Coordinates of C-alpha atoms and ligand atoms in Angstrom, one line a residue:
M1 CA 46.0 21.7 33.1
I2 CA 47.6 20.0 29.4
T3 CA 46.3 21.3 26.4
V4 CA 46.5 19.5 22.9
T5 CA 45.2 19.7 20.1
G6 CA 44.4 18.0 16.7
K7 CA 41.7 17.8 13.8
P8 CA 38.0 17.4 14.9
V9 CA 36.3 14.8 13.8
C10 CA 33.2 14.2 15.6
A11 CA 31.5 17.9 17.3
G12 CA 30.0 17.8 20.9
V13 CA 31.5 17.7 24.5
A14 CA 33.0 15.3 26.7
F15 CA 34.0 15.3 30.6
G16 CA 35.4 12.5 32.2
P17 CA 38.6 10.7 32.8
V18 CA 40.9 9.3 30.4
F19 CA 41.2 5.7 29.5
V20 CA 44.6 5.2 27.2
F21 CA 44.2 2.5 24.8
S22 CA 46.7 0.0 24.9
R23 CA 47.0 -3.0 22.5
E24 CA 48.5 -6.0 23.0
E25 CA 50.5 -6.4 19.9
S26 CA 51.3 -10.7 19.8
T27 CA 54.8 -11.0 19.5
I28 CA 54.9 -14.1 17.0
K29 CA 57.2 -17.2 17.8
R30 CA 58.9 -18.5 15.0
R31 CA 59.4 -22.1 14.5
H32 CA 60.0 -24.7 12.3
I33 CA 56.9 -27.3 11.9
E34 CA 57.3 -31.5 10.5
S35 CA 54.1 -31.0 8.3
S36 CA 53.3 -28.3 6.1
E37 CA 49.5 -29.8 5.7
D38 CA 48.7 -29.7 9.6
E39 CA 50.2 -26.1 9.3
I40 CA 47.9 -25.3 6.4
L41 CA 44.7 -26.8 8.1
R42 CA 45.4 -24.7 11.9
F43 CA 45.4 -22.2 9.5
E44 CA 42.4 -22.8 7.7
N45 CA 40.4 -22.9 10.6
A46 CA 42.1 -19.5 11.7
R47 CA 40.6 -18.2 8.7
K48 CA 37.3 -19.5 9.4
K49 CA 37.2 -18.7 12.9
A50 CA 38.3 -15.0 12.2
I51 CA 35.4 -14.8 9.3
E52 CA 32.9 -16.0 11.8
E53 CA 34.2 -13.3 14.2
L54 CA 33.9 -10.3 11.6
D55 CA 30.2 -11.9 11.0
I56 CA 29.6 -10.7 14.5
L57 CA 31.3 -7.4 14.9
Y58 CA 29.3 -6.8 11.0
N59 CA 26.1 -7.3 13.1
K60 CA 26.8 -5.2 16.1
A61 CA 28.2 -2.3 13.7
I62 CA 24.9 -2.8 11.7
A63 CA 23.1 -2.3 14.8
E64 CA 25.1 0.8 16.2
V65 CA 26.5 2.6 12.5
G66 CA 24.7 1.1 9.8
E67 CA 24.8 -0.8 7.0
A68 CA 27.4 1.4 5.3
N69 CA 29.0 1.8 7.7
A70 CA 29.1 -1.8 9.0
M71 CA 30.7 -2.8 5.1
I72 CA 34.5 -2.4 6.2
F73 CA 34.1 -6.0 8.4
R74 CA 33.1 -7.6 5.0
I75 CA 35.9 -5.7 3.3
H76 CA 38.2 -7.4 5.9
Q77 CA 36.1 -11.4 5.5
M78 CA 37.1 -10.4 1.8
M79 CA 40.6 -10.0 2.4
L80 CA 40.8 -13.4 4.4
D81 CA 39.1 -14.2 0.9
D82 CA 41.8 -13.2 -1.0
L83 CA 43.6 -15.4 -3.1
D84 CA 47.0 -13.8 -3.3
Y85 CA 46.9 -13.1 1.0
I86 CA 46.1 -17.2 0.8
E87 CA 48.4 -18.5 -1.7
S88 CA 51.2 -16.4 0.1
V89 CA 51.1 -17.5 3.6
R90 CA 50.4 -21.3 1.9
N91 CA 53.6 -20.9 -0.1
I92 CA 56.0 -19.5 3.1
I93 CA 54.3 -22.9 5.3
T94 CA 55.1 -25.2 2.7
D95 CA 58.3 -23.5 1.2
Q96 CA 60.4 -22.3 4.0
L97 CA 58.6 -24.6 6.9
L98 CA 57.4 -22.2 8.8
N99 CA 54.5 -21.7 11.7
A100 CA 51.2 -20.5 10.5
E101 CA 52.1 -17.9 12.7
T102 CA 54.8 -17.0 11.0
A103 CA 53.7 -17.0 7.4
V104 CA 50.6 -14.9 8.3
G105 CA 53.2 -11.8 9.5
Q106 CA 55.6 -12.1 7.0
T107 CA 52.4 -12.0 4.4
C108 CA 51.0 -9.1 6.2
D109 CA 54.3 -7.0 5.8
S110 CA 54.6 -7.7 2.2
F111 CA 50.9 -6.7 1.7
V112 CA 51.2 -3.8 4.3
Q113 CA 53.9 -2.5 2.1
L114 CA 52.6 -3.0 -1.1
F115 CA 49.6 -0.9 0.3
R116 CA 51.8 1.9 1.7
S117 CA 53.4 2.4 -1.6
M118 CA 50.4 3.2 -3.4
D119 CA 49.8 6.5 -5.1
D120 CA 45.8 5.8 -4.3
S121 CA 45.4 7.4 -0.7
Y122 CA 42.4 5.3 -0.2
M123 CA 44.4 1.8 -1.0
R124 CA 47.1 3.2 1.2
E125 CA 44.6 3.5 3.8
R126 CA 43.8 0.1 3.7
S127 CA 46.9 -0.8 5.2
A128 CA 45.6 -0.6 8.5
D129 CA 43.3 -3.2 7.6
V130 CA 45.5 -5.8 6.6
K131 CA 47.2 -5.4 10.0
D132 CA 44.0 -5.8 11.6
V133 CA 42.8 -8.3 10.1
S134 CA 46.5 -10.6 9.8
E135 CA 46.5 -9.7 14.0
R136 CA 43.6 -11.5 13.8
L137 CA 44.5 -14.5 12.5
I138 CA 47.8 -14.8 14.7
Q139 CA 45.7 -13.7 18.0
I140 CA 43.1 -16.9 17.5
L141 CA 46.4 -19.0 15.9
S142 CA 48.3 -18.0 19.0
G143 CA 44.9 -19.1 21.7
K144 CA 44.3 -15.5 22.6
N145 CA 41.6 -13.7 22.1
K146 CA 41.3 -10.4 20.9
N147 CA 41.1 -7.5 23.9
A148 CA 37.6 -5.9 24.0
I149 CA 37.3 -3.0 26.1
V150 CA 38.6 -2.4 28.8
S151 CA 37.6 0.3 31.2
D152 CA 34.1 -0.1 33.4
E153 CA 33.3 3.7 33.8
P154 CA 32.5 5.7 30.8
S155 CA 35.7 7.3 29.6
I156 CA 37.7 9.5 27.3
I157 CA 39.6 6.6 25.0
I158 CA 43.2 8.3 24.2
A159 CA 44.8 5.5 21.6
D160 CA 47.6 5.7 19.1
D161 CA 45.2 5.0 16.2
L162 CA 42.2 2.9 16.3
A163 CA 41.2 0.1 14.2
P164 CA 37.8 -0.2 13.1
S165 CA 37.4 -3.6 14.4
E166 CA 38.6 -2.2 17.4
T167 CA 36.5 0.8 17.6
V168 CA 33.1 -1.2 17.0
Q169 CA 34.2 -3.2 19.7
F170 CA 34.1 -0.7 22.5
D171 CA 31.0 -0.7 24.6
K172 CA 29.4 2.4 23.3
E173 CA 28.1 3.0 26.1
K174 CA 31.3 3.4 28.1
I175 CA 32.8 5.7 25.2
L176 CA 32.9 9.2 26.2
A177 CA 34.9 10.4 23.3
F178 CA 37.7 9.1 20.7
V179 CA 41.3 11.1 20.8
T180 CA 43.5 9.7 18.7
E181 CA 47.2 10.6 17.4
G182 CA 47.3 9.3 14.3
G183 CA 44.4 8.8 11.8
S184 CA 42.9 10.9 9.0
T185 CA 39.5 12.6 8.4
N186 CA 39.1 10.3 5.7
S187 CA 39.4 7.4 7.9
H188 CA 36.9 4.6 8.1
T189 CA 37.4 4.9 12.3
A190 CA 35.8 8.4 11.6
I191 CA 33.4 7.9 9.8
L192 CA 32.5 5.3 12.7
A193 CA 32.8 8.2 15.2
R194 CA 30.8 10.4 13.4
M195 CA 28.0 7.9 12.7
M196 CA 28.3 7.0 16.6
N197 CA 28.2 10.6 17.4
I198 CA 30.4 10.9 19.2
P199 CA 32.9 13.7 19.9
A200 CA 36.2 12.5 18.2
M201 CA 39.5 13.7 17.3
I202 CA 42.4 12.5 15.5
G203 CA 45.8 13.7 14.8
A204 CA 46.5 14.6 18.3
E205 CA 50.2 14.6 18.5
G206 CA 52.2 14.7 22.2
S207 CA 48.6 13.2 23.3
L208 CA 49.2 9.6 24.3
R209 CA 51.2 9.9 27.1
T210 CA 50.3 6.4 29.3
D211 CA 50.2 8.6 32.6
F212 CA 47.6 10.5 31.5
D213 CA 45.6 7.5 32.1
G214 CA 42.8 8.3 34.9
K215 CA 43.3 11.6 34.6
A216 CA 40.0 13.9 34.2
A217 CA 40.3 15.4 30.7
I218 CA 37.5 17.3 28.5
V219 CA 37.2 16.6 25.3
D220 CA 35.8 19.4 22.5
G221 CA 35.2 17.9 19.3
F222 CA 34.4 21.2 18.0
T223 CA 37.8 22.3 18.0
G224 CA 39.5 19.2 18.4
T225 CA 41.5 20.1 21.8
I226 CA 41.7 17.8 25.0
Y227 CA 42.7 19.8 28.2
I228 CA 44.4 17.3 30.3
E229 CA 43.4 18.1 34.1
P230 CA 41.2 21.2 33.1
D231 CA 42.1 24.0 35.4
E232 CA 38.6 26.3 36.9
K233 CA 38.0 28.9 34.1
T234 CA 38.4 26.0 31.4
I235 CA 35.7 23.4 33.0
A236 CA 33.9 26.9 33.5
K237 CA 34.0 27.7 29.5
M238 CA 32.9 23.9 28.5
T239 CA 30.3 23.1 31.1
A240 CA 28.6 26.4 29.8
K241 CA 29.3 25.0 25.6
K242 CA 28.1 21.3 26.4
R243 CA 24.9 23.5 28.2
E244 CA 24.4 25.7 25.5
I245 CA 24.3 22.7 22.9
E246 CA 21.9 20.7 25.5
K247 CA 20.0 23.9 24.8
Q248 CA 19.5 24.3 21.3
T249 CA 19.0 20.4 20.7
A250 CA 16.0 21.0 22.7
L251 CA 15.2 24.1 21.0
L252 CA 15.7 21.6 17.4
E253 CA 12.6 19.6 19.1
K254 CA 10.1 22.2 18.3
L255 CA 10.8 22.0 14.6
R256 CA 10.2 18.3 14.1
G257 CA 6.8 18.4 11.8
E258 CA 7.3 21.6 10.6
K259 CA 8.0 22.8 7.0
S260 CA 11.3 23.9 5.7
V261 CA 10.3 27.6 5.2
T262 CA 12.5 30.7 5.2
K263 CA 11.5 34.2 7.4
D264 CA 9.7 35.8 4.2
G265 CA 7.8 32.6 3.1
Q266 CA 10.3 31.1 0.5
R267 CA 10.5 26.7 0.4
I268 CA 13.2 24.9 0.3
E269 CA 12.8 20.7 0.8
L270 CA 14.8 19.2 3.4
C271 CA 15.6 15.2 2.6
A272 CA 18.6 12.7 3.8
N273 CA 20.9 10.8 2.5
I274 CA 21.1 7.1 2.5
G275 CA 23.1 4.0 2.1
N276 CA 20.7 1.4 3.0
V277 CA 16.9 0.3 4.1
I278 CA 18.5 0.3 7.6
D279 CA 19.4 4.4 7.2
V280 CA 15.3 4.8 7.1
A281 CA 14.9 5.0 10.2
S282 CA 16.9 7.9 11.3
V283 CA 15.5 9.9 8.1
L284 CA 12.3 9.7 10.2
K285 CA 13.5 10.3 13.2
N286 CA 14.9 13.2 12.4
D287 CA 12.0 14.2 10.2
A288 CA 13.4 14.2 6.8
E289 CA 10.9 15.6 3.8
G290 CA 12.7 12.8 1.6
I291 CA 15.3 11.1 0.6
G292 CA 17.4 13.1 -1.7
L293 CA 20.3 10.5 -2.4
F294 CA 20.2 6.8 -1.7
R295 CA 23.1 5.5 -3.2
S296 CA 22.3 2.5 -4.4
E297 CA 25.7 0.5 -4.9
F298 CA 25.6 -0.1 -1.0
L299 CA 23.7 -3.0 -2.3
Y300 CA 26.1 -3.9 -4.7
L301 CA 29.6 -3.5 -2.3
E302 CA 27.9 -6.0 0.5
S303 CA 27.1 -8.8 -1.8
R304 CA 29.4 -11.2 -2.5
N305 CA 27.7 -11.0 -6.1
Y306 CA 25.6 -8.9 -8.0
P307 CA 22.2 -8.7 -6.2
S308 CA 19.4 -10.5 -8.4
E309 CA 16.5 -7.9 -9.4
D310 CA 14.1 -9.0 -6.9
V311 CA 16.7 -8.7 -3.7
Q312 CA 17.3 -5.1 -5.0
F313 CA 13.2 -4.8 -5.7
G314 CA 12.9 -6.1 -2.2
V315 CA 15.3 -3.7 -1.0
Y316 CA 13.7 -0.7 -3.1
K317 CA 10.3 -1.8 -2.1
E318 CA 10.8 -1.3 1.7
V319 CA 12.6 1.8 1.3
L320 CA 9.2 3.4 -0.6
S321 CA 6.6 1.5 1.3
K322 CA 8.9 3.1 5.1
M323 CA 8.5 6.6 3.2
E324 CA 5.0 6.7 2.6
N325 CA 4.4 9.1 -0.2
K326 CA 7.4 11.3 0.9
R327 CA 9.4 11.4 -2.2
V328 CA 12.7 9.3 -2.9
I329 CA 15.2 9.5 -4.9
I330 CA 17.1 6.6 -5.9
R331 CA 20.7 6.5 -7.4
T332 CA 21.6 3.8 -10.2
L333 CA 25.0 2.0 -9.5
D334 CA 27.8 4.4 -8.8
I335 CA 30.4 1.6 -9.2
G336 CA 34.0 2.5 -10.1
A337 CA 36.5 4.6 -8.6
D338 CA 36.9 4.4 -4.6
K339 CA 33.7 2.1 -4.5
Q340 CA 34.9 -1.5 -5.9
A341 CA 33.6 -5.1 -5.3
N342 CA 35.7 -7.7 -6.8
Y343 CA 33.3 -9.2 -8.5
F344 CA 33.0 -6.6 -11.0
H345 CA 36.1 -7.6 -12.2
L346 CA 36.4 -3.8 -12.6
P347 CA 40.1 -3.6 -15.0
R348 CA 42.9 -1.4 -12.9
E349 CA 43.2 1.8 -13.8
E350 CA 46.2 4.5 -14.0
N351 CA 42.8 7.5 -12.5
P352 CA 39.7 5.6 -11.7
A353 CA 38.1 8.1 -10.5
L354 CA 38.3 9.3 -14.6
G355 CA 37.4 5.9 -15.6
L356 CA 35.3 3.3 -16.0
R357 CA 32.6 4.1 -13.4
A358 CA 28.9 5.0 -12.9
I359 CA 26.9 5.6 -16.4
R360 CA 29.7 4.6 -18.0
F361 CA 29.8 1.6 -16.5
C362 CA 26.3 1.2 -16.9
L363 CA 26.2 1.9 -20.4
Q364 CA 28.9 -0.4 -21.2
H365 CA 26.8 -3.4 -19.3
P366 CA 23.5 -3.1 -20.1
D367 CA 22.1 -6.6 -18.4
I368 CA 23.1 -5.8 -15.8
F369 CA 21.6 -1.5 -15.4
K370 CA 18.0 -3.0 -17.1
T371 CA 18.4 -5.4 -13.9
Q372 CA 18.3 -2.3 -11.5
L373 CA 16.1 -0.5 -13.7
R374 CA 13.4 -3.2 -13.6
A375 CA 13.9 -3.5 -9.8
L376 CA 13.5 0.2 -9.4
Y377 CA 10.2 0.2 -12.0
R378 CA 8.4 -2.6 -10.2
A379 CA 8.8 -0.8 -7.0
S380 CA 7.4 1.9 -7.9
V381 CA 4.2 1.4 -7.2
F382 CA 4.6 1.3 -3.8
G383 CA 5.8 4.6 -3.3
H384 CA 7.1 8.0 -5.1
L385 CA 10.0 6.9 -6.9
S386 CA 12.6 9.3 -8.6
I387 CA 15.6 8.0 -10.2
M388 CA 19.1 9.9 -11.1
F389 CA 22.4 8.9 -13.0
P390 CA 25.5 9.2 -11.7
M391 CA 28.5 11.2 -13.4
I392 CA 27.1 12.4 -16.7
V393 CA 29.2 14.8 -19.1
S394 CA 27.3 14.1 -22.3
E395 CA 23.8 14.6 -23.6
W396 CA 24.0 11.6 -26.0
E397 CA 24.8 9.5 -22.5
V398 CA 21.3 10.8 -20.6
L399 CA 19.4 10.0 -24.6
K400 CA 20.8 6.8 -23.9
V401 CA 19.6 6.0 -20.6
L402 CA 16.1 7.1 -21.6
E403 CA 16.2 4.9 -24.5
I404 CA 17.0 2.4 -21.9
I405 CA 14.4 3.0 -19.9
K406 CA 11.8 3.1 -22.3
E407 CA 13.1 -0.6 -23.6
V408 CA 12.4 -1.6 -19.6
K409 CA 9.0 -0.6 -19.7
G410 CA 8.3 -1.9 -22.9
E411 CA 9.4 -5.2 -21.6
L412 CA 7.6 -5.1 -18.4
A413 CA 3.9 -3.8 -19.7
S414 CA 4.4 -7.3 -21.8
E415 CA 4.9 -8.8 -19.0
G416 CA 1.9 -7.2 -17.8
I417 CA 4.4 -5.7 -14.4
S418 CA 2.4 -2.4 -13.6
Y419 CA 4.9 0.2 -12.6
A420 CA 4.6 4.1 -11.4
K421 CA 3.8 6.5 -14.5
N422 CA 4.9 9.2 -12.7
V423 CA 8.8 8.3 -11.6
E424 CA 10.5 11.4 -12.1
L425 CA 13.8 11.3 -13.8
G426 CA 17.2 13.2 -12.8
C427 CA 20.9 13.0 -13.1
M428 CA 23.3 14.3 -10.6
I429 CA 25.7 17.1 -11.4
E430 CA 29.4 16.1 -10.3
T431 CA 31.0 17.1 -13.7
P432 CA 32.0 20.3 -14.8
A433 CA 30.7 19.1 -18.6
A434 CA 27.4 18.2 -17.1
A435 CA 27.4 21.5 -15.0
L436 CA 28.1 23.5 -18.4
I437 CA 25.7 21.9 -20.4
S438 CA 22.9 21.8 -17.6
D439 CA 20.6 23.9 -20.4
I440 CA 20.8 20.6 -23.0
L441 CA 20.6 18.1 -20.1
S442 CA 17.6 20.0 -18.3
K443 CA 15.0 19.8 -21.7
H444 CA 15.5 15.7 -21.5
L445 CA 15.0 15.5 -17.3
D446 CA 12.7 16.4 -14.4
F447 CA 15.5 17.5 -12.4
F448 CA 18.8 17.8 -11.2
S449 CA 21.3 16.7 -8.1
I450 CA 24.1 18.3 -7.5
G451 CA 27.4 16.1 -6.3
T452 CA 29.4 18.6 -4.7
N453 CA 32.6 15.8 -3.5
D454 CA 33.0 15.3 -7.2
L455 CA 31.9 18.4 -8.2
T456 CA 34.6 19.6 -6.6
Q457 CA 37.5 17.0 -7.0
Y458 CA 36.6 17.5 -11.1
T459 CA 37.0 21.3 -10.8
L460 CA 39.3 21.6 -8.6
A461 CA 41.3 18.9 -10.1
A462 CA 41.7 17.9 -6.6
D463 CA 41.2 14.1 -5.6
R464 CA 38.9 13.9 -3.2
Q465 CA 40.5 10.9 -1.5
N466 CA 43.8 13.0 -0.3
P467 CA 44.4 14.3 2.6
D468 CA 47.8 15.6 1.5
I469 CA 46.4 18.2 -0.7
D470 CA 43.6 19.6 1.2
S471 CA 44.9 23.2 1.3
F472 CA 43.9 23.1 -2.0
R473 CA 41.0 21.7 -1.9
N474 CA 38.6 24.3 -1.3
D475 CA 34.6 23.4 -0.9
R476 CA 33.7 27.1 -0.7
H477 CA 35.8 27.7 -3.8
I478 CA 34.0 30.7 -6.2
A479 CA 34.5 27.9 -9.0
I480 CA 32.1 26.2 -7.7
L481 CA 29.6 28.3 -6.3
R482 CA 29.1 30.0 -9.4
L483 CA 28.4 26.3 -11.5
I484 CA 25.3 25.8 -9.0
N485 CA 24.2 28.9 -10.2
T486 CA 25.0 28.0 -13.3
V487 CA 22.8 25.1 -13.0
T488 CA 20.1 26.2 -11.3
E489 CA 19.6 29.3 -13.8
N490 CA 19.6 26.7 -16.7
A491 CA 17.4 24.1 -14.6
H492 CA 14.8 27.1 -13.9
K493 CA 14.5 28.6 -17.5
N494 CA 13.3 24.7 -18.3
G495 CA 11.4 23.4 -16.0
A496 CA 13.6 21.5 -14.1
W497 CA 14.0 21.4 -10.0
V498 CA 17.7 21.5 -8.3
G499 CA 18.8 19.7 -4.9
I500 CA 22.5 19.7 -3.9
C501 CA 23.1 16.1 -2.3
G502 CA 26.7 16.8 -1.8
E503 CA 28.6 17.5 1.7
L504 CA 28.6 21.4 1.1
A505 CA 24.8 21.1 1.2
A506 CA 25.2 20.8 4.8
D507 CA 27.5 23.5 5.1
V508 CA 25.3 26.0 7.7
E509 CA 27.7 28.9 6.2
L510 CA 26.0 29.0 2.7
T511 CA 22.6 28.2 3.2
E512 CA 21.7 31.6 2.9
L513 CA 23.6 31.9 -0.3
F514 CA 22.1 28.6 -1.5
L515 CA 18.5 30.4 -0.7
A516 CA 19.1 33.5 -2.8
I517 CA 20.8 31.3 -5.9
G518 CA 17.1 29.4 -5.6
I519 CA 17.8 25.8 -4.2
D520 CA 15.5 23.9 -4.4
E521 CA 16.2 21.0 -2.1
L522 CA 18.6 20.2 0.1
S523 CA 20.3 16.7 1.1
V524 CA 22.1 15.6 4.0
I525 CA 22.9 13.1 7.0
P526 CA 19.7 12.9 8.6
S527 CA 21.3 14.3 11.8
L528 CA 21.9 17.4 10.4
I529 CA 17.9 18.0 9.1
L530 CA 16.8 19.9 12.2
P531 CA 19.7 22.5 12.7
L532 CA 19.1 23.2 9.1
R533 CA 16.3 24.1 9.3
K534 CA 16.6 26.2 12.1
K535 CA 18.9 28.0 9.9
I536 CA 16.4 28.5 7.1
A537 CA 13.9 29.9 9.5
E538 CA 15.3 32.4 10.3
T539 CA 16.6 33.6 6.9
D540 CA 15.2 36.6 5.3
V541 CA 15.5 35.8 1.8
S542 CA 14.9 39.3 0.2
A543 CA 17.2 41.2 2.8
I544 CA 20.7 39.0 2.3
K545 CA 20.1 38.0 -1.5
D546 CA 22.2 40.9 -3.2
R547 CA 24.5 40.9 -0.3
V548 CA 25.4 37.3 -0.4
L549 CA 25.0 36.9 -4.4
S550 CA 27.9 39.6 -4.3
K551 CA 29.8 38.2 -1.2
Y552 CA 29.8 34.6 -3.2
L553 CA 29.9 34.8 -6.5
M554 CA 31.8 38.1 -7.7
Ligands
PEP1 C1 28.8 13.8 -4.4 O1 29.6 12.8 -5.3 O2 28.6 14.9 -4.5 C2 27.9 12.6 -4.1 C3 27.0 13.1 -3.5 O3 28.2 11.2 -4.9 P1 29.5 10.6 -4.1 O4 30.1 11.4 -2.9 O5 28.7 9.4 -3.8 O6 30.5 10.1 -5.4
MG2 MG1 29.8 11.4 -6.8

């Protein structure tokens, strides 16, 4: 038996044969050409075909992993429309009279180098996307089809790394697990694996040996381990682990339709985070009590221009109607930092996470903000809507937002358009400043939702996108937990309620603490609703309160 370890990316246990994925990288034949016009036309036709292929992949990904995750193929399409990229290919063809394949290859190399030299880890990771897109173009130009998979029987896929387009092209029925040597936890491939709910691990150095192909293996996605040709003892251990997971999943089904209540009767609401209307199906399937965070910026990110008031109205109305009267918290546009769309023409910034993003952008562009608010209020009559605002730092920002909302409501009323009168308003607590003035903010608002992803990066001064500082980014840092406690105390004093919608909400080790603090709502990815409800039902808050408060806050 050979054991290889890496980083776990998606939990689960898989048994099956290994399929070693090797891509056929195109070897580019460098050729001098006679007519640059004909060659540019070949390039343009290939570009069009690549955009069409990406449309097909986008639609396949939507069906399998949801719109938010399918976005990567829209980003690839945008790369193919990038003027600098196109100009570079054209220049190489015209100035050096080289064939389109060579021009794309050279352009790809210089873009990859450029991305790799960037400080921003998100941008560095985009170099894989440039390669993926360029490889697609070269395959089309050279008349080869990009290999889809591959093996007839369901297999554990081992690869050096996987591009998102390769991941999504696999037939989901034929994949038991993903194991890659490279990759990062934040990579799109890792996200896709999680959304597909397939056991996966990355960073499994030494796992890619071609002679593993066809051998029996077991992947433990909990620990990030692959066992090649496992011995009897390991097979028995992993079989028991798999059975236990199946048993737990069956038990969870019993909690469907139940409220989320502790043993001693404390109620907490369990809601789901979504990025798009398609995700609502999984919210309902997993029995969430509402939507605690609808990241509305995905609507903007997947468009090629600002979505109109009517388009937004349509989406919000559909989500609210589908959720019937369950509460839906829609967060207003959180653009900027790692969420960029070309048509916003956001300035290049030294520190985008500390720059013109989220509410700051909206307050500087009241027209864009008002369009969204009008759409939200128009949709409010179709369900139970709450609205919240991202990246608040100061009281004046909240007062300004409330003033704009008053204007919007006044305009709608004068146009004879009805809107719900009971729309609750809240803000995200994502900055230490907001947490520390939550007593002041709570006087103006109905609720807070703590965004621990950003709250952690801003409190610990640790970029959430940078894998190199993983060991300095402790999501359970006492500073974060104390801030959560302070916010809850401040809110409750002023009659506001508090939820958590950052990733920390799903940390079952902290559920007892959140209950002891008196958090009113937790919002997590839909598949975690039932496991969390189970944890809550098993907790007796009065029995553990003093112990956990002193364990985590002192
Ligand atoms: C957060 O910051 O915790 C949050 C929920 O918002 P996002 O992850 O979209 O920045
Ligand atoms: Mg955030």
